[in-house]
Coordinates of C-alpha atoms in Angstrom, one line a residue:
Chain A
M21 CA 14.3 10.6 -8.6
N22 CA 14.5 8.0 -11.3
I23 CA 11.8 6.9 -13.8
F24 CA 11.0 3.7 -11.9
R25 CA 10.3 5.5 -8.6
F26 CA 8.2 8.0 -10.5
A27 CA 6.3 5.2 -12.3
G28 CA 5.8 3.5 -8.9
D29 CA 4.4 6.7 -7.4
M30 CA 2.1 7.3 -10.3
T31 CA 0.7 3.7 -10.4
H32 CA 0.1 4.1 -6.6
L33 CA -1.8 7.3 -7.3
I34 CA -3.7 5.7 -10.2
S35 CA -4.8 2.8 -7.9
I36 CA -6.2 5.2 -5.4
L37 CA -8.0 7.2 -8.2
V38 CA -9.4 3.9 -9.6
L39 CA -10.7 3.0 -6.1
L40 CA -12.2 6.5 -5.6
L41 CA -13.8 6.3 -9.0
K42 CA -15.3 2.9 -8.3
I43 CA -16.8 4.2 -5.0
Y44 CA -18.0 7.5 -6.5
A45 CA -19.4 6.1 -9.8
T46 CA -21.1 3.0 -8.5
K47 CA -21.8 4.3 -5.0
S48 CA -20.6 0.9 -3.9
C49 CA -17.6 -0.5 -2.1
S50 CA -18.4 -4.2 -2.7
G51 CA -15.3 -6.3 -3.1
I52 CA -13.2 -3.7 -1.2
S53 CA -11.8 -4.6 2.2
L54 CA -12.3 -2.0 4.9
K55 CA -9.7 -3.8 6.9
T56 CA -7.1 -3.2 4.2
Q57 CA -8.1 0.4 3.8
E58 CA -7.9 1.1 7.5
L59 CA -4.4 -0.5 7.6
Y60 CA -3.3 1.8 4.7
A61 CA -4.6 4.9 6.6
L62 CA -2.6 3.8 9.6
V63 CA 0.5 3.1 7.4
F64 CA 0.4 6.7 6.0
L65 CA -0.3 8.3 9.3
T66 CA 2.6 6.6 11.0
R67 CA 5.1 6.8 8.1
Y68 CA 4.6 10.5 7.3
L69 CA 5.3 11.8 10.9
D70 CA 8.4 13.3 9.2
L71 CA 6.1 15.8 7.5
F72 CA 6.7 17.9 10.6
T73 CA 10.5 17.4 10.8
D74 CA 12.1 16.7 7.4
F75 CA 11.5 18.5 4.2
I76 CA 12.5 16.5 1.1
S77 CA 10.7 18.2 -1.8
V78 CA 7.4 19.8 -2.6
Y79 CA 6.6 16.7 -4.6
N80 CA 7.2 14.5 -1.5
T81 CA 5.1 16.7 0.7
I82 CA 2.2 16.9 -1.6
M83 CA 2.2 13.2 -2.3
K84 CA 2.3 12.4 1.4
L85 CA -0.7 14.7 2.1
V86 CA -2.6 13.1 -0.8
F87 CA -2.0 9.6 0.5
I88 CA -3.1 10.5 4.0
A89 CA -6.2 12.4 2.8
S90 CA -7.3 9.9 0.3
S91 CA -6.9 6.9 2.6
L92 CA -8.9 8.7 5.3
A93 CA -11.6 9.7 2.8
I94 CA -12.0 6.1 1.7
V95 CA -12.3 4.7 5.2
W96 CA -14.8 7.5 6.0
C97 CA -16.9 6.6 2.9
M98 CA -17.0 2.9 3.7
R99 CA -17.9 3.5 7.4
M100 CA -20.1 6.6 7.3
H101 CA -21.5 7.3 3.8
R102 CA -25.2 6.5 4.0
V103 CA -25.3 4.7 0.6
V104 CA -21.8 3.4 0.1
R105 CA -21.6 1.6 3.5
R106 CA -24.6 -0.6 2.7
S107 CA -22.6 -2.4 -0.1
Y108 CA -19.7 -3.3 2.2
D109 CA -19.1 -7.0 2.3
K110 CA -19.0 -7.1 6.1
E111 CA -19.6 -10.9 6.4
I112 CA -16.7 -11.9 4.3
D113 CA -14.3 -9.2 5.3
T114 CA -13.4 -10.9 8.6
F115 CA -9.6 -11.0 8.4
R116 CA -8.2 -10.2 11.9
H117 CA -6.2 -7.2 10.9
Y118 CA -5.4 -6.4 14.6
F119 CA -2.9 -9.2 14.5
L120 CA -1.1 -7.7 11.6
I121 CA -0.8 -4.4 13.5
L122 CA 0.5 -6.1 16.6
A123 CA 3.0 -8.2 14.7
S124 CA 4.3 -5.2 12.7
F125 CA 4.7 -3.2 15.9
L126 CA 6.6 -5.9 17.7
L127 CA 8.9 -6.3 14.7
A128 CA 9.4 -2.6 14.5
V129 CA 10.4 -2.5 18.1
L130 CA 12.9 -5.3 17.5
V131 CA 14.2 -4.3 14.0
H132 CA 14.6 -0.7 13.1
E133 CA 17.3 1.7 11.9
K134 CA 17.5 3.8 15.0
F135 CA 15.8 3.6 18.4
T136 CA 13.8 6.8 18.1
F137 CA 10.0 7.4 18.1
Q138 CA 10.0 8.4 14.5
E139 CA 12.2 5.6 13.2
I140 CA 10.2 2.9 15.0
F141 CA 7.0 4.2 13.6
W142 CA 8.6 4.4 10.1
A143 CA 9.7 0.7 10.4
F144 CA 6.2 -0.2 11.7
S145 CA 4.6 1.5 8.7
I146 CA 6.9 -0.4 6.3
Y147 CA 6.1 -3.8 7.8
L148 CA 2.4 -3.0 8.0
E149 CA 2.2 -1.9 4.4
A150 CA 3.8 -5.2 3.4
L151 CA 1.0 -7.1 5.0
A152 CA -1.9 -4.7 4.5
I153 CA -3.1 -6.1 1.2
L154 CA -3.8 -9.5 2.8
P155 CA -7.4 -8.8 4.0
Q156 CA -8.1 -7.5 0.4
L157 CA -6.7 -10.6 -1.3
V158 CA -8.6 -12.9 1.1
L159 CA -11.8 -11.0 0.5
L160 CA -11.4 -11.3 -3.3
Q161 CA -10.7 -14.9 -3.0
R162 CA -13.8 -15.5 -0.9
S163 CA -16.1 -13.5 -3.2
G164 CA -14.7 -15.3 -6.3
N165 CA -15.9 -12.7 -8.8
V166 CA -13.9 -9.6 -9.1
D167 CA -15.5 -6.6 -10.8
N168 CA -13.4 -4.6 -13.3
L169 CA -12.5 -1.6 -11.2
T170 CA -11.6 -3.7 -8.1
G171 CA -9.4 -5.9 -10.3
Q172 CA -7.7 -2.8 -11.7
Y173 CA -7.3 -1.3 -8.3
V174 CA -5.3 -4.3 -7.0
F175 CA -3.4 -4.5 -10.3
F176 CA -2.1 -1.0 -10.0
L177 CA -1.3 -1.4 -6.4
G178 CA 0.8 -4.4 -7.3
A179 CA 2.4 -2.5 -10.2
Y180 CA 3.4 0.2 -7.8
R181 CA 5.3 -2.3 -5.7
A182 CA 7.0 -3.9 -8.7
F183 CA 8.2 -0.4 -9.9
Y184 CA 9.6 0.3 -6.4
I185 CA 11.7 -2.9 -6.7
L186 CA 13.1 -1.7 -10.0
N187 CA 13.8 1.6 -8.4
W188 CA 15.9 0.0 -5.7
I189 CA 17.8 -2.0 -8.2
Y190 CA 18.5 1.1 -10.2
R191 CA 19.5 3.1 -7.1
Y192 CA 21.8 0.2 -6.0
F193 CA 23.8 0.6 -9.1
T194 CA 23.7 4.4 -9.4
E195 CA 24.3 5.4 -5.8
Q196 CA 27.2 4.3 -3.6
H197 CA 25.3 4.6 -0.4
F198 CA 22.6 2.1 0.2
S199 CA 20.8 1.9 3.5
R200 CA 17.2 1.1 2.8
W201 CA 17.3 -2.7 3.5
I202 CA 14.3 -2.7 5.8
A203 CA 12.2 -1.1 3.0
C204 CA 13.7 -3.4 0.4
L205 CA 13.2 -6.7 2.2
S206 CA 9.6 -5.7 3.2
G207 CA 9.0 -4.5 -0.3
I208 CA 10.0 -7.8 -1.8
V209 CA 7.7 -9.7 0.6
Q210 CA 4.9 -7.3 -0.2
T211 CA 5.3 -7.7 -4.0
A212 CA 5.5 -11.5 -3.6
L213 CA 2.0 -11.5 -2.0
Y214 CA 0.6 -10.2 -5.3
A215 CA 2.1 -13.0 -7.4
D216 CA -0.9 -15.2 -7.3
F217 CA -3.3 -12.3 -8.1
F218 CA -1.1 -11.2 -11.0
Y219 CA -1.1 -14.7 -12.4
Y220 CA -4.9 -14.8 -12.6
Y221 CA -5.1 -11.2 -13.7
F222 CA -2.9 -12.0 -16.8
I223 CA -4.8 -15.2 -17.6
S224 CA -8.1 -13.3 -17.6
W225 CA -6.5 -10.5 -19.7
K226 CA -5.1 -13.0 -22.2
N227 CA -8.4 -14.8 -22.6
N228 CA -10.3 -11.5 -22.6
A229 CA -12.4 -13.0 -19.8
K230 CA -13.7 -11.7 -16.5
L231 CA -11.2 -12.0 -13.6
Q232 CA -12.1 -14.9 -11.4
L233 CA -10.0 -16.2 -8.5
P234 CA -10.2 -19.9 -7.6
A235 CA -11.9 -20.6 -4.3
Chain B
N231 CA 29.1 5.9 10.5
V232 CA 25.5 5.0 10.3
E233 CA 23.8 8.3 10.6
S234 CA 20.2 7.8 9.7
E235 CA 19.1 9.9 6.7
P236 CA 15.7 11.2 6.1
H237 CA 13.5 8.8 4.1
D238 CA 13.2 10.2 0.6
E239 CA 10.8 7.6 -0.7
L240 CA 7.1 7.6 -0.1

């Protein structure tokens, strides 16, 4: 494992901690898209089917379990928690995420590394993760104002993707064998989706002002 | 040979 991959995993972990902190400290999930959170839960559940078949390292196994557990916990909180669920912006979180699931599944059936149950679900999870942030970005754009923790959550999530790209570039030059093109192409698409958000995030940071997205 | 390897990234 190289430093970029580790930094990517850590910023991913931080983004989840920031989100949990926001929900726990403010007892509110305003500004957070339940659609995106449900998609992430589905992404981790379908990607980590290999928990039962392949062992990579203790680190990998623990991280997989953390990602599955935290994404399920967040969905549970937003749907079931008596107080938290009241702050959910249901009216503006209307992105039809089922289409993303359908499109990702069709693409996975057509484009995969190997025609096996596990490989098709792995490809599905990669495609779905690339698109999963869309409901969240649309919700932020609709609500206009972005609170601090929500802004940081999306920022760390984007940083995680950027580090993964650096990781692939590094691996490309240090390892002879390179066969992760599905993950790389999807990862580039995924990171590109954050470009707009990053732009406004850095402007607000530079001006020391509250993050606002144009309507 | 394109033997699929286990996915070592998260």
